[in-house]
mmCIF file of C-alpha atoms in Angstrom:
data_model
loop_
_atom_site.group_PDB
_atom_site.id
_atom_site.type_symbol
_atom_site.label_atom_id
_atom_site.label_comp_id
_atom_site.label_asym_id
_atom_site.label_seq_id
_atom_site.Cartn_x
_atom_site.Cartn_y
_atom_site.Cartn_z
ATOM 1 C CA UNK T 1 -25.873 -47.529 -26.549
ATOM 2 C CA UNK T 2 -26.094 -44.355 -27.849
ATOM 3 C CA UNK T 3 -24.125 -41.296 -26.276
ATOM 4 C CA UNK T 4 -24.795 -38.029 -27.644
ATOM 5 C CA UNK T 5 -20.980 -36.472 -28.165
ATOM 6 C CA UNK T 6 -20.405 -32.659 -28.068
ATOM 7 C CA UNK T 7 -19.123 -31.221 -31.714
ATOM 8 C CA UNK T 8 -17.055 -28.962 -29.701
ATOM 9 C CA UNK T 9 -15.709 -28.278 -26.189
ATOM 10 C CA UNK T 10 -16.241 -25.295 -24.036
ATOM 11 C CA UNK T 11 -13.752 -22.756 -24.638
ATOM 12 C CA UNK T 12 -10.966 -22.587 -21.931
ATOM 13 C CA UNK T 13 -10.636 -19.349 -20.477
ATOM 14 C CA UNK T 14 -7.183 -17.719 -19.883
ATOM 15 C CA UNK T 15 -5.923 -17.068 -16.601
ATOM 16 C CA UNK T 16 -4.428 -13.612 -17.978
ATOM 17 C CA UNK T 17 -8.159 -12.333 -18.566
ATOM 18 C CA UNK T 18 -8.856 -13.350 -15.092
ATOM 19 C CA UNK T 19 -6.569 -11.480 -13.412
ATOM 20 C CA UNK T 20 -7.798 -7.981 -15.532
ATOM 21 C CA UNK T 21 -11.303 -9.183 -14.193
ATOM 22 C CA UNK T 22 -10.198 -9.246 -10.834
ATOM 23 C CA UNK T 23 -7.353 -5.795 -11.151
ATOM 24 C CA UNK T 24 -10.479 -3.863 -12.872
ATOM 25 C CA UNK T 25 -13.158 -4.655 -9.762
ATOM 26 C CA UNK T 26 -10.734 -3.753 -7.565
ATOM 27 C CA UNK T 27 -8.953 -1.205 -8.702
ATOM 28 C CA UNK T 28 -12.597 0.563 -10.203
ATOM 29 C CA UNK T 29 -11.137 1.697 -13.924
ATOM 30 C CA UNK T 30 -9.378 0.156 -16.502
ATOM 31 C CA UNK T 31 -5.985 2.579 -16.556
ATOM 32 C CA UNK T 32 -5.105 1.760 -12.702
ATOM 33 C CA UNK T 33 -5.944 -2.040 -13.581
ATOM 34 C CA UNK T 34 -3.696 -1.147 -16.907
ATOM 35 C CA UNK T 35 -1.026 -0.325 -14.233
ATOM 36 C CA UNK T 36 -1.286 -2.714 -12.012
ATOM 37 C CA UNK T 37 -1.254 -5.408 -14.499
ATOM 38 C CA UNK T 38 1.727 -3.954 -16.296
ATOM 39 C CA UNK T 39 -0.200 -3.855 -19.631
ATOM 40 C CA UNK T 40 -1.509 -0.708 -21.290
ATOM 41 C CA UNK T 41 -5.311 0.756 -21.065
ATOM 42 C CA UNK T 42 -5.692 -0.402 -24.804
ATOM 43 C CA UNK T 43 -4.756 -3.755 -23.941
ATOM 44 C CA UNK T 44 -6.918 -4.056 -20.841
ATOM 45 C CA UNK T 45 -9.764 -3.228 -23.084
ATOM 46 C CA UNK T 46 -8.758 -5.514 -25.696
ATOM 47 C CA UNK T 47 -8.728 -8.227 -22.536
ATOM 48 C CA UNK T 48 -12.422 -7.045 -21.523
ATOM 49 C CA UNK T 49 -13.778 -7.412 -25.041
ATOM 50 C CA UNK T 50 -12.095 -11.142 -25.974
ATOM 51 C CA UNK T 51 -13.509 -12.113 -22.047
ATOM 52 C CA UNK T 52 -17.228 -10.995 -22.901
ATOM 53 C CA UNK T 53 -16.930 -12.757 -26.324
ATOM 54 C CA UNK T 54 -16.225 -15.499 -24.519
ATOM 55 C CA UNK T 55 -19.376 -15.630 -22.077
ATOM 56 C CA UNK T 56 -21.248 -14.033 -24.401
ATOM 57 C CA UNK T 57 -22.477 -11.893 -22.114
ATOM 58 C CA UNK T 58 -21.736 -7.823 -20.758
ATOM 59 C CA UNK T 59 -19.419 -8.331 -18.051
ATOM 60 C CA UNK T 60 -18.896 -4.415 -17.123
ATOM 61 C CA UNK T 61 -21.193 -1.365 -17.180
ATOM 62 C CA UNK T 62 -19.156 1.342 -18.205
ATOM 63 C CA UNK T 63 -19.899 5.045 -17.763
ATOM 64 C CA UNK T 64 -17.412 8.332 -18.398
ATOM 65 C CA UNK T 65 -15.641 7.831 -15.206
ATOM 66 C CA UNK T 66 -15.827 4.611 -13.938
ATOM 67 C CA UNK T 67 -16.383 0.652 -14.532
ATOM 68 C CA UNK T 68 -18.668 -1.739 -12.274
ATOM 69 C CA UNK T 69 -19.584 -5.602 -12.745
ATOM 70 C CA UNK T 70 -22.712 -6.528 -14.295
ATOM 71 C CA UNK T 71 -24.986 -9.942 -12.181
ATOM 72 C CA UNK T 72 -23.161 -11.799 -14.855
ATOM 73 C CA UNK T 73 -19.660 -9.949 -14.191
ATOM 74 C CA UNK T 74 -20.045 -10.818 -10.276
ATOM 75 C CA UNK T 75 -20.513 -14.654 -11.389
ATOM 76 C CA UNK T 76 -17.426 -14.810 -13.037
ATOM 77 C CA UNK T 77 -15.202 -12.866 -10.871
ATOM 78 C CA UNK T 78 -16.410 -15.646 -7.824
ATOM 79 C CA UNK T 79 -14.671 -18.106 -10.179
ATOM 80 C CA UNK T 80 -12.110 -16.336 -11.263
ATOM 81 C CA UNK T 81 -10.802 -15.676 -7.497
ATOM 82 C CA UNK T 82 -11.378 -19.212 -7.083
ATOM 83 C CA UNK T 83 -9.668 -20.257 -10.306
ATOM 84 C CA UNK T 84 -6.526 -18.224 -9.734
ATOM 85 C CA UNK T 85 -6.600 -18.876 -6.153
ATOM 86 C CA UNK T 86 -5.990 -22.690 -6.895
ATOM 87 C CA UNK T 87 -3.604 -21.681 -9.972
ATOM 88 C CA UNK T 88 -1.066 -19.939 -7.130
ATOM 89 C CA UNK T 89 -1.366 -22.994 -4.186
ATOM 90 C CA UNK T 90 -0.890 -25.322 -7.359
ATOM 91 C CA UNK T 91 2.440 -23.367 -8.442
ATOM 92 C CA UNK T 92 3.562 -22.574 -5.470
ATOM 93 C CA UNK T 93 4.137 -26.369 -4.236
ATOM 94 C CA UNK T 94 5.946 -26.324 -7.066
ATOM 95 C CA UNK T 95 7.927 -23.088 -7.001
ATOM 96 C CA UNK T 96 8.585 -22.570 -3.416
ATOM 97 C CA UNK T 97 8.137 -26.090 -1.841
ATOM 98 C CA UNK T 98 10.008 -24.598 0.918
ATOM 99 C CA UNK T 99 8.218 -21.743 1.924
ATOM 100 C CA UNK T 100 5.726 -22.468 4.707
ATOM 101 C CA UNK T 101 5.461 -21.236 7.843
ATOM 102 C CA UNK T 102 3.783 -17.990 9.777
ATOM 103 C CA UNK T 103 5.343 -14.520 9.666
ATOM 104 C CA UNK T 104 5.041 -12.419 12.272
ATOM 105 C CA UNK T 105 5.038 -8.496 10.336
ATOM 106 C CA UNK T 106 5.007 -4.883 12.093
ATOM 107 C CA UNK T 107 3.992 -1.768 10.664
ATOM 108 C CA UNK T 108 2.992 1.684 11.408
ATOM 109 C CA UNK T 109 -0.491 2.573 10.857
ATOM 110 C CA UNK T 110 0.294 5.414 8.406
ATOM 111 C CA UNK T 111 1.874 2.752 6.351
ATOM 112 C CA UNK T 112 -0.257 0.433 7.130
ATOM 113 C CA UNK T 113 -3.069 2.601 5.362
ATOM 114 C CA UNK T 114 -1.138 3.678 2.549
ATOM 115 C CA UNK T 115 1.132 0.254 1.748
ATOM 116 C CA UNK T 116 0.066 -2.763 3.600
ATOM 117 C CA UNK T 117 -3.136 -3.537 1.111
ATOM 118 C CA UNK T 118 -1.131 -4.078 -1.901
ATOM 119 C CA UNK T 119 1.317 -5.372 0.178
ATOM 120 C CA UNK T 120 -0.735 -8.560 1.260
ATOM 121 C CA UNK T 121 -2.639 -8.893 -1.967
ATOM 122 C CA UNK T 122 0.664 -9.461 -3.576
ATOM 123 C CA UNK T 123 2.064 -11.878 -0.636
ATOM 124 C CA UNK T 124 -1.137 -14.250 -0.527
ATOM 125 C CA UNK T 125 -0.885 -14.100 -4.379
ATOM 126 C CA UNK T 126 2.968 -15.185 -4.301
ATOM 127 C CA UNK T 127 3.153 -17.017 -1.144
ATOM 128 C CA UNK T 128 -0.042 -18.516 -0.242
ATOM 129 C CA UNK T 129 1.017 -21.281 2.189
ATOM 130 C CA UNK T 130 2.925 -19.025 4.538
ATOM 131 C CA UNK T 131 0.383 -16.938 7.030
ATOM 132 C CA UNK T 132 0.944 -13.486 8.192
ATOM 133 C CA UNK T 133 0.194 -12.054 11.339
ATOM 134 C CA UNK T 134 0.700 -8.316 11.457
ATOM 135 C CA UNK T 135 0.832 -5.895 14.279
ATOM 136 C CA UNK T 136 0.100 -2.418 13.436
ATOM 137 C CA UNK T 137 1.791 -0.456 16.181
ATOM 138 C CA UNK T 138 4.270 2.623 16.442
ATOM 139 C CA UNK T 139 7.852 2.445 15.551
ATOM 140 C CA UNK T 140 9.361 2.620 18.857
ATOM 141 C CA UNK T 141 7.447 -0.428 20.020
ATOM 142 C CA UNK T 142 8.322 -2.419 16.431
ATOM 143 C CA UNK T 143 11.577 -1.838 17.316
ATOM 144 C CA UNK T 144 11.852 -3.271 20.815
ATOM 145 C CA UNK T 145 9.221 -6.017 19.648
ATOM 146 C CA UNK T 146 12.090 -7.280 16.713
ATOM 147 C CA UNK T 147 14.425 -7.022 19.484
ATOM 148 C CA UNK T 148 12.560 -9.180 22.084
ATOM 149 C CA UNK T 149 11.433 -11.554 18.662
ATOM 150 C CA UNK T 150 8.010 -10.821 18.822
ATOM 151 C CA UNK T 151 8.122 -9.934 15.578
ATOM 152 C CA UNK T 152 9.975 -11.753 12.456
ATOM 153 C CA UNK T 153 10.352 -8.035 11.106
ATOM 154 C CA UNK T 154 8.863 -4.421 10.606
ATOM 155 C CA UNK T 155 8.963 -1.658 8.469
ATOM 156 C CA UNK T 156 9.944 0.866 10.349
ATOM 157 C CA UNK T 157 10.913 4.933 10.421
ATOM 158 C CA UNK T 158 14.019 5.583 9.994
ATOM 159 C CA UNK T 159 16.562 8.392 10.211
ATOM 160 C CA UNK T 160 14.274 9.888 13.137
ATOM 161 C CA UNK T 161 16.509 9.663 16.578
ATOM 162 C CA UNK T 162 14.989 5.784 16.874
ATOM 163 C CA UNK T 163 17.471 3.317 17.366
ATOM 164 C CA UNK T 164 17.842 1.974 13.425
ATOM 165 C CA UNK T 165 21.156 3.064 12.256
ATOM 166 C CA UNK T 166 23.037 0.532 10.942
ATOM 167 C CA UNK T 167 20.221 -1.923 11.406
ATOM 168 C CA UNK T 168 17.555 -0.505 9.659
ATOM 169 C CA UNK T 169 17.411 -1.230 5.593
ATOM 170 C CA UNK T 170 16.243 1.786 4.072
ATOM 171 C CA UNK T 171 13.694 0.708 1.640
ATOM 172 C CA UNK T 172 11.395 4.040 0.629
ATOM 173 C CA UNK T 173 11.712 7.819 0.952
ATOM 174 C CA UNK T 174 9.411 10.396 -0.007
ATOM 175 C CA UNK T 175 8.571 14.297 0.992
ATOM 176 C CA UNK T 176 6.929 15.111 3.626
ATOM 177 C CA UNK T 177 4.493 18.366 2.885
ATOM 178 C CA UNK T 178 1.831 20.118 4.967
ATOM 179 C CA UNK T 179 -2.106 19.070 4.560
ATOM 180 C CA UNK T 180 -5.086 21.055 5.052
ATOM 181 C CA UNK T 181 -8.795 20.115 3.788
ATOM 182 C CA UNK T 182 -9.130 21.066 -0.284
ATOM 183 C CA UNK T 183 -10.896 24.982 0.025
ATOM 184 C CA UNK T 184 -10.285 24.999 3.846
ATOM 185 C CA UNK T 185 -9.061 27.929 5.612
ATOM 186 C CA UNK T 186 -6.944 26.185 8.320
ATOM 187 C CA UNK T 187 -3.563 27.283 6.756
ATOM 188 C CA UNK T 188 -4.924 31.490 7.040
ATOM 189 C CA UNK T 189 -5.688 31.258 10.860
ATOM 190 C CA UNK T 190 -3.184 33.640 12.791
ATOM 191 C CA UNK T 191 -1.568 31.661 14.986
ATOM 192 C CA UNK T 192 -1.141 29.116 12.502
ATOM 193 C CA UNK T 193 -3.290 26.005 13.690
ATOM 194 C CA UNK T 194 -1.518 22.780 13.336
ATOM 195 C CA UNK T 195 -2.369 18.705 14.546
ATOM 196 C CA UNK T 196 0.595 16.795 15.883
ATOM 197 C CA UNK T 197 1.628 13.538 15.762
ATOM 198 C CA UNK T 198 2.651 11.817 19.558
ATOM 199 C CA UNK T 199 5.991 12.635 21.589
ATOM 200 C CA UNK T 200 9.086 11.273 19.508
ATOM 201 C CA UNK T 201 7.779 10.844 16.242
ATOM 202 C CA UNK T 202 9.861 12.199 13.437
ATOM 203 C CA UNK T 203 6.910 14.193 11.924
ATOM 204 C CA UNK T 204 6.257 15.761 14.670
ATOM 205 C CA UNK T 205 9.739 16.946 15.722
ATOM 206 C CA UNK T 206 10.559 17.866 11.613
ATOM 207 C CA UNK T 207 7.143 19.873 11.806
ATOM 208 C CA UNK T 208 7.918 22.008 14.759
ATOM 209 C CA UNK T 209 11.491 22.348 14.122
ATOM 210 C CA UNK T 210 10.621 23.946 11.141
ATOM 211 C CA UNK T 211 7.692 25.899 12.488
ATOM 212 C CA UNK T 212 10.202 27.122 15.485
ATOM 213 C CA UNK T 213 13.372 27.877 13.035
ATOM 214 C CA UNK T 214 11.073 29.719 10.698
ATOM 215 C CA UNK T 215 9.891 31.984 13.350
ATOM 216 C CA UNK T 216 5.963 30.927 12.473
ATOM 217 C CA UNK T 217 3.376 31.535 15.388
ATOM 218 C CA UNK T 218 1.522 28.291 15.887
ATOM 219 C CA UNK T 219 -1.093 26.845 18.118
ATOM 220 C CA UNK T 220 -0.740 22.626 18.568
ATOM 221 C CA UNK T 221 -4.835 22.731 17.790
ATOM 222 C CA UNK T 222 -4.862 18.758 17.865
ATOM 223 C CA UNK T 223 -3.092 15.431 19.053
ATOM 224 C CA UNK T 224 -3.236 11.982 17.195
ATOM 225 C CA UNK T 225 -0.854 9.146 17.054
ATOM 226 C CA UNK T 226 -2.851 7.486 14.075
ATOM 227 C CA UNK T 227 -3.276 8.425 10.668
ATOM 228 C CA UNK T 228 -7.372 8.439 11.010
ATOM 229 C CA UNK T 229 -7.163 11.244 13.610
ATOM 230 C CA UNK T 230 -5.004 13.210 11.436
ATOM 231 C CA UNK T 231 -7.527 12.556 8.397
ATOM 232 C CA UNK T 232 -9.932 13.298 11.056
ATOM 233 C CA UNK T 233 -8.756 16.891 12.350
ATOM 234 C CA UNK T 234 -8.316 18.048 8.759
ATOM 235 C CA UNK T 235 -11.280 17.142 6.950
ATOM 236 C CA UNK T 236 -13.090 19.545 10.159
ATOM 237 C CA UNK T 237 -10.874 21.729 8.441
ATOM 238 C CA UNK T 238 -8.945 22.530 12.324
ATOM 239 C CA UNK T 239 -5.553 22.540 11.689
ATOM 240 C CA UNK T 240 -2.747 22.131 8.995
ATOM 241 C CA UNK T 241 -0.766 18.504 9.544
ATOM 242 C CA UNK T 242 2.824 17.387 8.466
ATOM 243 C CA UNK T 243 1.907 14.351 5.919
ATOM 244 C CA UNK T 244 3.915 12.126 3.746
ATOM 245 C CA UNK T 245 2.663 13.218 0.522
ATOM 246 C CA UNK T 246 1.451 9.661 -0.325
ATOM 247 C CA UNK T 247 -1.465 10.945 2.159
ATOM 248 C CA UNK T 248 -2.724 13.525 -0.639
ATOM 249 C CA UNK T 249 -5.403 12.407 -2.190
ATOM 250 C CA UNK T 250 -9.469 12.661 -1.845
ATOM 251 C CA UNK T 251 -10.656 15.654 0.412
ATOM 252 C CA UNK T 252 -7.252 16.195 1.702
ATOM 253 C CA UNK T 253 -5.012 18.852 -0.185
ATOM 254 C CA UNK T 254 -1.307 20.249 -0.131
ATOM 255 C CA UNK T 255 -0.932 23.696 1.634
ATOM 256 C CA UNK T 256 -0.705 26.353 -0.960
ATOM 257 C CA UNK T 257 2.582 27.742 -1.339
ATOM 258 C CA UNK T 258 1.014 31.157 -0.923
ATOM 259 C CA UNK T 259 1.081 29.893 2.780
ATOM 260 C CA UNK T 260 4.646 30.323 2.659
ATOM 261 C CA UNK T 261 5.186 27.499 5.712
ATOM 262 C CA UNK T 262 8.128 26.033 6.022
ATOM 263 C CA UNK T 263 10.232 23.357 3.886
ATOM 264 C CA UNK T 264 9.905 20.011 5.515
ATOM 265 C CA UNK T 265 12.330 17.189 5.316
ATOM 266 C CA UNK T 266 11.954 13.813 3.448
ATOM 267 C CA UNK T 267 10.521 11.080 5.410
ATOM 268 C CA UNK T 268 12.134 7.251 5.150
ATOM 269 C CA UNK T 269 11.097 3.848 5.850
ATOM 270 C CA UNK T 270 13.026 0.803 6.307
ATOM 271 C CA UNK T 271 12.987 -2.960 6.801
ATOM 272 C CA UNK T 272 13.899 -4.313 10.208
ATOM 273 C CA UNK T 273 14.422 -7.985 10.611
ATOM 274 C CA UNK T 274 15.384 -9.909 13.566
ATOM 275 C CA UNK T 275 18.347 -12.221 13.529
ATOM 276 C CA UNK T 276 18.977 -15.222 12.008
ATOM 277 C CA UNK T 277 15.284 -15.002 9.473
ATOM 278 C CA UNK T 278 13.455 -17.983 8.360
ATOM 279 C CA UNK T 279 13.236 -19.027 4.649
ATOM 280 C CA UNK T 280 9.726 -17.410 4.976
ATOM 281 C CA UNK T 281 10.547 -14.620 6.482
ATOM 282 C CA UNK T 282 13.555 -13.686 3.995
ATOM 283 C CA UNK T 283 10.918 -14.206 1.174
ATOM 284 C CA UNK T 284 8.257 -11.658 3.285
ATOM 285 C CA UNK T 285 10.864 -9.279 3.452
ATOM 286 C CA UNK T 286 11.925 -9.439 -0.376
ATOM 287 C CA UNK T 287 8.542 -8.844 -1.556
ATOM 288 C CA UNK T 288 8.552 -5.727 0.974
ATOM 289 C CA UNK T 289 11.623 -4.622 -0.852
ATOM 290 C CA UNK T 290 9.760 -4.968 -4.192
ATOM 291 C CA UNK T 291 6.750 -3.222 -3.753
ATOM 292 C CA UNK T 292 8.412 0.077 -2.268
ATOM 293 C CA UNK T 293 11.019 -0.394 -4.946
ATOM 294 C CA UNK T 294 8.309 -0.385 -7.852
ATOM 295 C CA UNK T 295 6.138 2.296 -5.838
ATOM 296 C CA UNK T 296 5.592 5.574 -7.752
ATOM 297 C CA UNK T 297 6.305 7.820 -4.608
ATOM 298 C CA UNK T 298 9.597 6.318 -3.974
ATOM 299 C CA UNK T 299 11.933 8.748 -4.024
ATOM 300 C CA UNK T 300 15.118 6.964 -4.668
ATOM 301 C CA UNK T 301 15.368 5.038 -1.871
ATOM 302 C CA UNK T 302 18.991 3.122 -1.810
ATOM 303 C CA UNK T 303 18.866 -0.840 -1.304
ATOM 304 C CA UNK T 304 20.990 -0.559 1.431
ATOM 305 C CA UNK T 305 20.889 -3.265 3.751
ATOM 306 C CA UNK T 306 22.682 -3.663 6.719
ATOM 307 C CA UNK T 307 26.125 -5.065 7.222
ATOM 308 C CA UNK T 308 26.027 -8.440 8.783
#
């Protein structure tokens, strides 16, 4: 019998140029995907061009400011989830044996916008047989949810009158600045119109302490306890808002110093953990540590964790 015998196999594609596929849909240009990856924008490209040799095929369109798939690009990024999905549960049986289990994970909503995607891209790359259940909640209910173990752990504010000394890790600190809409006119009205966060928060007591010991006249304009209302009261250009500067990006703006408003304080976040952790839980609360360590707004946070 006669079987017909290829000359030569398919090529095998490397899981390195997968991930760049994947970092460059998401992230929408090659220099974030660069950073992400930990590779330079040169070397992304390089990545792009050996990957579309390979299919033969254009796998991005490419204009002067941005980078989207192509029909054939979408095909292949379906596999390559699917390939590097089964690349990390195949490691990981290997690598952490150990770790599975749930997590049970509070956060803020202002981090939760600004941290928590990365955050869980990373753990269901690392970790993908442990689930996560997060709560999204304010700080003084994290708190007394660790407390009553209804939560594994939180990232929490700290240094803010909540009840976190001594138990709280401090894992990130940036500076809190003042917001307005980009061209708005909110920071010229006389009073001063500003949005506050709810009763007891720390950016809402740093805000009007320093609104008070400045002598500014100032009109609370607008109330929110979540980031979106904030976002919300400023892009209708209403009021000026105390923001960790992560916040500033898009349509939102810093208040000129020509404003002259007050200096406010750095804000911090930390890692609260019930007792006695889990194996899973320790291994949640690592990666935590990792990705505010390695964030670019960290603003030399100490790794100080609490004594035992």
């Amino acid at each position: 019998m006669n079987m017909h015998i290829p000359t030569s196999a398919a090529p095998l594609f490397e899981l390195d140029l997968l991930r760049t596929l994947v970092a460059i849909s998401e992230t929408g240009n090659f220099s974030a995907a660069a950073d992400r990856l930990g590779r330079t924008p040169s070397a992304v490209s390089m990545q792009v061009k050996k990957m579309e040799q390979l299919v033969g095929r254009a796998v991005f369109n490419r204009d002067s400011r941005s980078v989207s798939l192509t029909r054939d690009g979408e095909a292949l990024l379906q596999h390559a989830r699917r390939l590097l999905a089964m690349n990390r549960d195949m490691m990981t049986r290997f690598a952490h044996p150990d770790l599975v289990g749930e997590v049970h994970l509070g956060a803020p909503d202002d981090v939760a916008e600004r941290f928590l995607p990365a955050m869980l891209r990373q753990f269901a790359e690392r970790y993908p047989r442990i689930i996560l259940n997060v709560l999204v909640d304010g700080t003084k209910r994290l708190i007394e949810a660790v407390g009553d173990g209804g939560l594994d752990l939180a990232v929490v504010t700290c240094e803010s009158g909540f009840d976190t000394e001594g138990k709280a890790e401090v894992v990130f600190r940036e500076p809190m600045v003042w917001a307005c809409l980009a061209g708005g006119i909110a920071a010229e009205q006389k009073p001063l119109r500003v949005s506050m966060w709810e009763d007891g928060c720390l950016w809402r007591r740093a805000a009007l302490n320093a609104l008070n010991e400045d002598g500014r006249d100032y009109q609370i304009a607008f109330q929110s306890s979540n980031i979106s209302g904030q976002r919300a009261a400023l892009l209708a250009d209403l009021a000026v808002a105390p923001l960790a500067r992560s916040h500033i990006h898009g349509p939102i703006a810093e208040v000129s110093p020509a404003a002259e408003l007050p200096k406010l304080p750095t804000s911090a976040l930390g890692i609260l953990m019930a007792e006695d952790p889990s194996a899973p839980v320790e291994a949640a609360a690592e990666l935590i540590r990792d990705c505010f360590a390695t964030h670019p707004a960290n603003h030399h946070a100490q790794r100080r964790r609490p004594a035992a």
